[in-house]
Coordinates of C-alpha atoms in Angstrom, one line a residue:
M1 CA 75.2 111.4 48.5
S2 CA 71.9 109.7 48.9
K3 CA 73.2 106.7 48.0
D4 CA 75.3 104.5 50.1
Q5 CA 79.1 104.6 49.0
Y6 CA 81.3 102.1 50.8
V7 CA 84.9 102.4 51.1
I8 CA 87.5 99.4 52.3
G9 CA 90.6 100.4 54.9
V10 CA 93.1 97.9 55.1
D11 CA 95.6 98.8 58.2
Y12 CA 98.7 96.4 58.5
G13 CA 99.9 96.3 62.2
S14 CA 102.8 94.5 63.8
D15 CA 100.9 91.5 64.7
S16 CA 98.1 91.3 62.3
V17 CA 96.1 92.7 59.4
R18 CA 92.4 94.4 60.0
S19 CA 89.9 95.8 57.3
V20 CA 86.9 97.5 57.7
I21 CA 84.3 98.4 55.4
I22 CA 82.7 102.0 56.3
N23 CA 80.2 103.7 54.9
A24 CA 81.3 106.7 53.4
N25 CA 78.2 109.0 53.8
N26 CA 78.6 109.0 57.8
G27 CA 81.4 106.9 58.6
A28 CA 79.6 104.0 60.3
E29 CA 81.2 100.8 60.2
L30 CA 79.4 98.2 58.6
A31 CA 82.4 95.3 59.3
S32 CA 86.0 94.6 60.5
S33 CA 87.8 91.4 60.5
V34 CA 91.5 90.7 62.0
F35 CA 94.1 88.1 60.2
Y36 CA 97.0 87.2 62.6
Y37 CA 100.1 86.4 61.0
P38 CA 100.6 82.8 61.2
R39 CA 104.2 82.8 60.5
W40 CA 104.8 85.8 62.7
Q41 CA 103.0 84.3 65.7
K42 CA 105.0 81.3 65.2
G43 CA 108.2 83.4 65.6
L44 CA 109.3 82.4 62.1
F45 CA 112.4 84.2 60.5
C46 CA 112.7 86.7 63.8
N47 CA 115.9 86.8 66.2
P48 CA 114.5 89.1 69.2
A49 CA 118.4 88.3 70.5
K50 CA 119.7 90.1 67.6
N51 CA 117.2 92.5 67.1
Q52 CA 115.9 90.9 63.7
F53 CA 112.6 91.0 63.1
R54 CA 111.2 89.9 59.7
Q55 CA 107.6 89.1 57.9
H56 CA 107.0 86.6 55.2
P57 CA 105.1 88.9 52.2
L58 CA 102.7 85.5 52.1
D59 CA 101.1 87.0 55.7
Y60 CA 100.4 89.7 54.2
I61 CA 98.7 88.5 50.8
E62 CA 97.1 85.8 53.0
G63 CA 95.9 88.5 55.4
L64 CA 94.4 91.2 52.7
E65 CA 92.4 88.5 51.0
Q66 CA 90.9 86.9 54.2
S67 CA 90.4 89.8 55.6
I68 CA 88.5 91.8 53.0
K69 CA 86.3 88.7 51.7
D70 CA 85.6 88.4 55.6
C71 CA 84.0 91.7 55.8
I72 CA 82.3 91.6 52.7
L73 CA 80.6 88.6 54.0
K74 CA 80.0 89.8 57.5
A75 CA 78.5 93.0 55.9
G76 CA 76.1 91.1 53.6
G77 CA 77.9 89.8 50.5
D78 CA 77.2 90.7 46.9
S79 CA 75.2 93.5 47.3
I80 CA 77.8 95.2 49.7
A81 CA 80.8 94.4 47.0
A82 CA 78.7 95.9 44.5
A83 CA 78.8 98.8 46.1
I84 CA 82.4 99.5 47.2
K85 CA 84.0 102.2 45.4
A86 CA 87.8 102.5 46.8
I87 CA 90.3 100.5 49.0
A88 CA 93.3 102.2 50.7
V89 CA 96.0 100.8 52.7
D90 CA 98.4 102.0 55.8
T91 CA 101.4 99.8 56.9
T92 CA 103.7 100.2 59.6
G93 CA 107.1 101.5 58.9
S94 CA 109.8 101.7 58.0
S95 CA 109.2 97.9 56.6
P96 CA 111.0 97.5 53.2
V97 CA 111.7 94.6 51.3
A98 CA 113.9 93.5 48.3
V99 CA 111.8 93.1 45.4
N100 CA 113.0 92.0 41.3
Q101 CA 112.2 94.5 38.7
A102 CA 108.8 92.9 38.3
G103 CA 108.3 94.5 41.9
T104 CA 107.9 91.0 43.2
P105 CA 109.4 90.5 46.7
L106 CA 112.0 88.2 46.8
A107 CA 110.6 85.9 49.4
L108 CA 108.1 84.9 46.6
L109 CA 110.5 83.2 44.9
P110 CA 111.4 79.8 45.7
E111 CA 115.0 79.9 45.6
F112 CA 114.4 82.9 48.7
E113 CA 111.3 81.8 50.2
Q114 CA 113.1 80.5 53.8
N115 CA 115.2 83.6 53.8
P116 CA 114.9 86.3 56.1
N117 CA 116.6 88.8 54.3
A118 CA 114.5 88.4 51.3
M119 CA 111.4 89.3 53.6
F120 CA 110.1 92.5 54.7
V121 CA 112.5 94.4 57.4
L122 CA 110.0 95.1 60.0
W123 CA 110.0 98.6 61.5
K124 CA 111.3 97.3 65.0
D125 CA 114.1 95.5 63.3
H126 CA 117.7 96.8 64.7
T127 CA 119.7 94.8 62.5
S128 CA 121.3 98.0 60.9
V129 CA 122.4 100.0 63.8
K130 CA 126.0 100.2 62.5
E131 CA 124.8 101.2 59.2
A132 CA 122.7 104.2 60.5
M133 CA 125.6 105.5 62.5
Q134 CA 127.6 105.2 59.2
I135 CA 125.0 107.1 57.4
N136 CA 125.0 110.0 60.0
N137 CA 128.5 110.4 59.8
H138 CA 129.2 110.1 56.2
A139 CA 126.3 112.8 55.8
A140 CA 128.3 115.4 58.3
K141 CA 130.7 115.7 55.6
Y142 CA 128.5 117.6 52.9
D143 CA 128.0 121.1 52.8
I144 CA 124.0 120.3 52.0
N145 CA 122.4 118.8 54.9
Y146 CA 120.6 115.6 53.2
L147 CA 119.2 114.9 56.8
K148 CA 117.9 118.2 57.6
Y149 CA 114.4 117.1 56.7
C150 CA 114.5 113.7 58.9
G151 CA 115.2 115.7 62.5
G152 CA 119.2 115.6 61.4
I153 CA 119.9 111.8 63.0
Y154 CA 119.2 109.1 60.6
S155 CA 117.7 105.8 62.3
S156 CA 118.1 102.3 61.9
E157 CA 114.6 101.7 61.8
W158 CA 114.5 103.3 58.6
F159 CA 114.9 102.9 54.7
W160 CA 118.4 103.6 53.5
A161 CA 120.1 101.7 56.9
K162 CA 118.1 98.7 56.1
L163 CA 118.9 98.4 52.7
L164 CA 122.4 98.7 53.0
H165 CA 122.9 96.2 55.8
I166 CA 120.7 93.6 53.8
L167 CA 123.2 94.0 50.7
R168 CA 126.3 93.8 53.0
A169 CA 124.7 90.9 55.1
D170 CA 123.7 88.4 51.8
V171 CA 125.4 88.2 48.5
A172 CA 122.4 86.2 47.1
V173 CA 120.0 88.7 48.0
K174 CA 122.3 91.5 47.1
E175 CA 122.7 90.0 43.8
A176 CA 119.0 89.5 42.9
C177 CA 117.5 93.1 44.6
Y178 CA 116.8 95.3 41.5
S179 CA 114.8 97.8 44.1
W180 CA 113.5 98.0 47.4
V181 CA 110.1 98.7 48.3
E182 CA 108.2 100.0 51.3
H183 CA 105.3 97.7 52.4
C184 CA 102.6 100.4 51.9
D185 CA 104.0 100.8 48.4
W186 CA 103.8 97.5 47.7
V187 CA 100.6 97.0 48.5
P188 CA 98.8 99.0 46.6
F189 CA 100.7 97.9 43.6
L190 CA 99.6 94.7 44.2
L191 CA 96.4 94.9 44.1
T192 CA 96.6 97.0 40.9
G193 CA 98.5 94.2 39.0
G194 CA 101.7 95.7 39.1
N195 CA 104.7 93.8 37.2
D196 CA 106.7 96.5 36.6
I197 CA 108.8 98.3 39.4
S198 CA 109.5 101.8 37.7
E199 CA 105.8 102.3 37.6
M200 CA 105.0 101.9 40.9
K201 CA 103.9 105.1 42.8
R202 CA 105.5 105.8 45.5
S203 CA 104.2 107.2 48.9
R204 CA 105.2 110.7 49.9
C205 CA 104.8 109.7 53.3
A206 CA 107.3 106.8 53.7
A207 CA 109.8 108.6 51.0
G208 CA 109.8 112.0 53.1
H209 CA 109.9 110.3 56.4
K210 CA 112.3 107.4 55.8
A211 CA 113.8 107.8 52.7
L212 CA 115.3 111.2 52.4
W213 CA 113.2 112.6 49.6
A214 CA 112.4 116.3 49.6
E215 CA 110.9 118.5 47.6
E216 CA 114.1 121.0 48.4
F217 CA 116.4 118.2 46.4
G218 CA 114.2 117.3 43.9
G219 CA 114.2 113.7 44.8
L220 CA 116.6 112.0 46.6
P221 CA 119.8 112.8 47.7
P222 CA 121.9 111.8 44.4
N223 CA 124.1 108.4 43.5
E224 CA 127.3 110.0 44.7
F225 CA 126.2 110.3 47.9
F226 CA 125.3 106.7 48.3
T227 CA 128.3 105.4 46.7
A228 CA 130.6 107.3 48.8
L229 CA 128.7 106.0 51.5
D230 CA 129.3 102.7 49.8
P231 CA 129.8 101.5 46.6
I232 CA 127.4 98.7 47.2
L233 CA 124.4 101.2 46.6
D234 CA 125.9 102.5 43.1
G235 CA 122.8 102.8 40.6
F236 CA 119.8 102.4 43.3
T237 CA 118.7 106.0 43.3
D238 CA 118.1 105.3 39.5
R239 CA 115.8 102.4 40.4
L240 CA 113.9 103.6 43.2
F241 CA 111.9 106.9 42.6
K242 CA 112.4 110.6 42.1
D243 CA 108.6 111.7 42.1
T244 CA 106.2 111.0 45.1
F245 CA 102.4 111.1 45.7
T246 CA 100.0 111.9 48.4
S247 CA 97.3 109.3 49.5
D248 CA 94.5 111.1 47.9
V249 CA 95.7 110.2 44.7
S250 CA 95.0 107.1 42.8
A251 CA 97.5 104.2 42.4
G252 CA 95.4 102.5 39.6
N253 CA 92.3 100.3 40.0
L254 CA 91.8 96.8 41.3
S255 CA 93.5 94.6 38.8
T256 CA 91.1 91.6 37.2
E257 CA 93.2 89.2 39.1
W258 CA 92.7 90.8 42.7
A259 CA 88.7 91.8 41.9
E260 CA 87.9 88.1 41.4
R261 CA 90.5 87.2 44.5
L262 CA 88.0 89.5 46.8
G263 CA 84.8 89.3 45.1
L264 CA 84.7 92.8 43.7
N265 CA 85.1 94.4 40.4
T266 CA 87.6 96.5 38.4
D267 CA 86.0 99.7 38.9
V268 CA 87.1 100.0 42.3
V269 CA 89.7 102.4 42.9
V270 CA 93.1 101.6 44.9
G271 CA 94.8 104.9 47.0
V272 CA 98.4 105.1 47.4
G273 CA 99.4 103.8 50.4
A274 CA 100.9 106.0 53.7
F275 CA 102.1 104.7 57.0
D276 CA 99.6 103.9 59.7
A277 CA 100.3 106.8 62.2
H278 CA 99.9 109.1 59.3
M279 CA 96.1 108.1 58.0
G280 CA 95.4 107.4 61.9
A281 CA 96.1 110.9 62.6
V282 CA 93.3 111.5 59.9
G283 CA 90.9 108.5 61.0
G284 CA 91.6 110.7 64.6
Q285 CA 90.5 113.6 63.6
I286 CA 93.6 115.7 63.7
E287 CA 93.6 119.3 63.8
P288 CA 96.6 121.6 63.5
Y289 CA 98.7 121.9 66.8
H290 CA 97.0 118.5 68.6
L291 CA 99.2 115.8 68.3
S292 CA 98.2 112.3 67.3
K293 CA 99.6 109.7 69.3
V294 CA 99.3 106.0 68.0
M295 CA 99.7 104.2 70.8
G296 CA 100.1 100.8 70.3
T297 CA 103.3 98.2 70.8
S298 CA 105.8 101.8 70.2
T299 CA 104.0 105.4 69.5
C300 CA 103.7 107.1 66.6
D301 CA 103.4 110.7 67.2
I302 CA 102.2 113.3 64.7
L303 CA 101.3 116.9 64.3
V304 CA 100.3 118.9 61.2
V305 CA 101.0 122.9 61.0
P306 CA 100.0 125.1 58.7
Q307 CA 102.6 125.8 56.1
A308 CA 102.8 129.6 56.6
D309 CA 103.9 128.5 60.4
M310 CA 106.5 126.2 59.3
E311 CA 108.4 128.3 57.0
G312 CA 112.4 128.6 57.8
K313 CA 111.8 126.0 60.8
L314 CA 113.6 122.7 61.0
I315 CA 112.7 120.5 64.2
K316 CA 115.9 118.8 65.2
G317 CA 115.8 115.1 66.4
I318 CA 112.0 114.2 65.0
C319 CA 111.2 111.8 62.6
G320 CA 111.0 114.2 59.9
Q321 CA 108.7 116.8 58.5
V322 CA 107.4 116.2 55.2
N323 CA 104.6 118.4 53.2
G324 CA 101.5 116.3 52.5
S325 CA 102.8 113.4 54.5
V326 CA 99.4 113.7 56.7
I327 CA 97.1 115.9 54.8
P328 CA 97.9 117.1 51.3
G329 CA 98.7 120.6 51.4
M330 CA 100.4 120.8 55.1
P331 CA 103.3 119.9 56.6
G332 CA 103.3 116.9 58.6
L333 CA 105.5 116.1 61.4
E334 CA 106.3 112.9 63.1
A335 CA 107.9 111.5 66.2
G336 CA 107.5 108.2 68.7
Q337 CA 108.9 106.0 71.2
S338 CA 110.4 102.7 70.0
A339 CA 108.7 100.9 72.9
F340 CA 105.1 101.6 74.3
G341 CA 103.1 98.9 74.8
D342 CA 105.7 96.6 74.3
V343 CA 107.4 97.8 77.9
Y344 CA 104.1 96.7 79.5
A345 CA 104.0 93.1 77.9
W346 CA 108.0 92.9 78.3
F347 CA 106.9 93.1 81.8
K348 CA 104.3 91.1 81.3
E349 CA 106.3 88.4 80.1
V350 CA 108.8 88.4 83.3
L351 CA 105.6 87.9 85.7
A352 CA 104.3 85.2 83.5
W353 CA 107.8 82.9 83.3
P354 CA 106.6 80.5 86.0
I355 CA 102.7 80.7 85.1
K356 CA 104.1 79.5 81.6
N357 CA 106.5 77.3 82.6
L358 CA 105.6 75.9 86.1
L359 CA 101.6 75.8 86.2
R360 CA 101.3 73.3 83.0
N361 CA 103.8 71.0 84.9
S362 CA 101.7 71.0 87.6
A363 CA 100.6 67.5 89.7
L364 CA 97.6 69.1 91.2
L365 CA 96.2 70.3 87.7
D366 CA 95.0 68.0 84.7
S367 CA 96.4 70.1 81.3
H368 CA 93.1 71.6 80.2
T369 CA 92.4 73.1 83.7
A370 CA 96.3 74.2 83.4
A371 CA 95.7 76.1 80.5
A372 CA 92.4 77.4 81.1
L373 CA 93.8 78.9 84.5
E374 CA 97.4 79.7 82.5
K375 CA 95.2 82.2 80.3
E376 CA 92.8 83.2 83.2
L377 CA 96.1 84.5 85.0
L378 CA 97.5 86.1 81.9
D379 CA 94.4 88.3 80.8
Q380 CA 94.0 89.4 84.4
L381 CA 98.0 90.5 84.7
I382 CA 97.8 93.9 83.4
P383 CA 94.4 95.2 84.3
E384 CA 95.1 94.2 87.7
L385 CA 98.7 95.6 88.0
S386 CA 97.2 98.7 86.5
K387 CA 94.6 98.6 89.4
Q388 CA 96.7 98.4 92.0
A389 CA 99.5 100.7 90.7
A390 CA 96.7 103.6 90.5
L391 CA 96.4 103.1 94.6
L392 CA 100.1 103.6 95.5
P393 CA 101.1 106.4 97.5
R394 CA 103.9 108.8 95.8
T395 CA 106.8 109.5 97.2
E396 CA 110.3 110.9 96.4
E397 CA 111.9 107.7 96.9
D398 CA 109.8 105.7 94.3
E399 CA 110.9 103.2 91.9
L400 CA 112.2 105.1 88.8
A401 CA 112.5 103.8 85.1
I402 CA 114.0 104.3 81.7
D403 CA 111.5 103.3 78.8
W404 CA 114.5 102.6 76.0
L405 CA 113.9 98.9 76.0
N406 CA 114.1 99.0 72.4
G407 CA 115.9 102.0 71.9
R408 CA 115.0 105.6 71.7
R409 CA 113.1 107.0 68.4
T410 CA 112.8 110.8 69.7
P411 CA 113.8 112.9 70.7
D412 CA 117.3 112.4 69.1
A413 CA 117.5 109.4 67.7
N414 CA 119.6 106.0 69.1
Q415 CA 118.4 102.6 68.9
E416 CA 121.9 101.3 71.2
L417 CA 120.2 103.0 74.3
K418 CA 118.6 100.6 77.1
G419 CA 116.3 100.6 79.4
A420 CA 117.0 100.8 83.6
L421 CA 115.0 100.6 86.8
S422 CA 116.3 102.3 89.8
N423 CA 115.6 103.2 93.1
L424 CA 114.7 99.2 93.6
D425 CA 114.9 98.1 97.2
L426 CA 113.0 95.1 99.2
A427 CA 109.9 96.5 99.2
S428 CA 109.6 97.5 95.1
D429 CA 106.6 95.0 94.2
A430 CA 105.1 93.9 91.0
P431 CA 102.7 96.7 91.2
R432 CA 105.7 99.6 92.5
V433 CA 107.7 98.3 89.3
F434 CA 104.9 98.3 86.4
R435 CA 103.8 102.3 87.6
A436 CA 107.5 102.7 87.1
L437 CA 107.8 101.6 83.7
V438 CA 104.2 103.4 82.8
E439 CA 105.4 106.9 84.0
A440 CA 108.5 106.2 82.2
T441 CA 106.6 105.8 78.9
C442 CA 104.6 108.7 79.8
F443 CA 108.0 110.9 80.5
G444 CA 109.2 109.6 77.1
A445 CA 106.0 111.3 75.5
K446 CA 106.7 114.3 77.8
N447 CA 110.5 114.6 76.0
I448 CA 108.8 114.7 72.7
V449 CA 106.2 117.4 73.2
D450 CA 109.0 119.4 75.2
R451 CA 111.0 119.1 72.3
F452 CA 108.4 120.4 69.7
I453 CA 108.0 123.1 72.2
A454 CA 111.4 124.0 72.2
E455 CA 111.5 124.1 68.5
G456 CA 108.9 126.7 68.3
I457 CA 105.9 124.2 67.6
P458 CA 103.3 124.7 70.2
V459 CA 101.2 121.6 71.4
K460 CA 97.4 122.6 72.3
G461 CA 96.5 118.9 73.2
I462 CA 96.8 115.3 72.5
I463 CA 94.4 112.8 70.5
G464 CA 95.0 109.3 71.8
I465 CA 94.2 106.5 69.3
G466 CA 95.1 103.1 69.1
G467 CA 95.2 99.6 71.6
V468 CA 96.2 101.4 74.7
A469 CA 94.6 104.6 74.3
K470 CA 91.4 102.8 74.2
K471 CA 92.1 99.9 76.6
S472 CA 94.2 101.2 79.5
P473 CA 92.5 104.5 81.7
F474 CA 95.4 104.4 84.2
V475 CA 98.1 104.7 81.4
M476 CA 96.5 107.5 80.0
Q477 CA 95.9 109.6 83.3
T478 CA 99.3 109.2 84.3
M479 CA 100.0 110.8 80.9
A480 CA 97.8 113.5 81.1
N481 CA 99.2 114.1 84.6
V482 CA 102.8 114.0 83.6
L483 CA 101.9 116.2 80.4
N484 CA 99.7 118.2 82.4
M485 CA 97.8 118.1 79.3
P486 CA 94.3 116.9 78.3
I487 CA 93.9 114.0 76.4
R488 CA 91.0 113.3 74.1
I489 CA 90.5 109.6 73.1
H490 CA 89.0 109.2 69.5
Q491 CA 86.1 106.5 70.1
F492 CA 86.4 104.9 66.8
E493 CA 88.1 101.6 67.7
H494 CA 89.9 101.0 64.7
T495 CA 91.1 104.6 64.1
C496 CA 93.9 103.6 61.3
A497 CA 91.9 101.7 59.5
L498 CA 89.3 104.1 59.2
G499 CA 91.9 106.4 58.4
A500 CA 92.2 104.9 55.5
A501 CA 88.8 104.4 54.7
M502 CA 89.1 108.5 54.4
F503 CA 91.5 108.3 52.1
A504 CA 89.7 105.7 50.0
A505 CA 86.6 108.2 49.8
V506 CA 88.8 111.0 48.6
V507 CA 90.5 108.8 46.0
A508 CA 86.7 107.6 45.2
G509 CA 85.9 111.1 44.5
I510 CA 83.5 110.9 47.2
Y511 CA 84.7 113.8 48.7
P512 CA 86.8 116.6 47.5
N513 CA 89.7 116.3 50.0
V514 CA 90.8 114.8 52.8
E515 CA 89.6 117.5 55.3
A516 CA 86.0 116.9 54.0
A517 CA 86.4 113.0 54.5
M518 CA 87.4 113.8 58.3
L519 CA 83.8 115.8 58.6
G520 CA 81.9 113.6 57.1
M521 CA 83.0 110.5 58.5
G522 CA 84.6 111.5 61.5
S523 CA 83.0 110.1 64.8
G524 CA 84.4 112.1 67.2
F525 CA 85.7 111.4 70.9
D526 CA 84.2 109.4 73.7
K527 CA 86.7 110.2 76.4
E528 CA 89.0 113.0 77.8
Y529 CA 91.3 112.8 80.7
T530 CA 92.5 115.9 82.3
P531 CA 95.5 116.4 84.6
E532 CA 94.4 115.5 88.4
A533 CA 96.2 118.9 89.9
E534 CA 97.7 117.4 93.0
T535 CA 99.9 115.2 91.0
I536 CA 101.5 118.1 89.1
A537 CA 104.3 118.9 91.3
Y538 CA 105.2 115.4 91.8
Y539 CA 105.6 114.6 88.1
E540 CA 107.5 117.7 87.4
A541 CA 110.4 116.6 90.2
R542 CA 109.7 112.8 88.9
F543 CA 110.4 114.2 85.3
L544 CA 113.7 116.0 86.2
Q545 CA 114.8 112.8 88.4
Y546 CA 113.9 110.6 84.7
K547 CA 116.1 113.1 82.5
T548 CA 118.9 112.6 85.1
L549 CA 119.1 109.1 84.9
G550 CA 118.5 109.2 81.3
G551 CA 121.6 111.2 80.8
F552 CA 123.9 109.4 82.9
I553 CA 122.8 106.1 80.5
E554 CA 123.4 107.5 77.5
A555 CA 126.6 109.2 78.5
S556 CA 127.6 105.6 79.5
T557 CA 126.7 104.2 76.4
I558 CA 127.9 106.2 74.0
K559 CA 130.9 104.4 72.6

């Protein structure tokens, strides 16, 4: 491998898309570029009060083109472009969209361009809570447990619940919707010039974790299962998929149109897509029994387990166990928290209200100074809260929080649950409340680890990747203390994009398999947080308080 060979990894996040160009010979980053979704930034097509979060496909298309072209320009232009061998893509999920028979998202058609129901239904959209509950109740009537590989509970964050909700909510979309497609399947289809939905290669990762696909079932549950749930779903299984593909498989070559748009050539291979956390786990050099936590607005927690150790095991209350969803040939187990960084962002917004709404009206400051001061204060808010929270003494009466501000993903999905704060008194200031919120998110992480262990899957350590892992020592040290377990932080900043690039290198034939790509392109770890012995007993007691309060809230919520 003496000659430089380059690959592109594309990582679609909740707020932006990032592309990176990686030297496949050694994993070195040549360039990266971020594109923030303009429509999403304006809050278009979203209604947080209704838990509605939609994204327009144009945000994705524009981001794909601009971020890759910017990367190529930064890396050196045409000479680099000529040596690019493959592209692979990861996305958030489950983030599906209604498409026509050609595989075109309905929002790209003139009659639907402003209709949120014709757009991608983002992972954090919880408008289908009712539908998820109905799926769970319906599945309980069958001798075959179609929910057995998704933890036994279907979530409103997932594929079928969202499809059922959209079809019920919008007659025009229902009539025009030929099929239902995950974001991670659509982007490779777009890049390869796909124009027939029946030819789309569907991701094993997405289908297995979110759409009830399983090898044991020979594909999806039968049409009769869905029509008995609601006749509106009749025929959809025939227009979806039976076969799925792991991400070391080619989805095709770059189309002439996209080759011209990106300044590349049609020899570039495009890999089958997957979800961000699963490719991120590969970028973070996952190894068996070490939990990869992708920590951003939410968390997605990934474990891989040797096939022999999974025989006969069904892990309750997680987001699925799917052979090949992370590393081909090995079962991938997924869990996660519906809100993580979003919890801290919520508290920041609460504290920022007077800054945003009063400072700009100050009679003492001109508008330019007020805007600059607002930015300075907001940038300092979380770092300063973290600094002060870390200095606080620990007592039995400290403030206590529950982290379910966006429902609970795992263990045991329930998106109707709400967050809580308790033990408040007149001394409860911002650093104390912030500490309680951080502890709550770490307790949520411990709940997941404990579930794996209780189900017979050991967790030997934690691999931290994502924005929070890189930027917040206070959160990471608290988590190490709560888990009583070391946390290694991967040194590569854009780990999900690096994972996509590793898959691209395999698809291009540069490496024979994902394990070899991880070895050849992995950059290792640059920090490790170890538990502080003096905190262990304190957090063991606090975790029991968290469990008790959470149990009370859950019992009060169940109708």
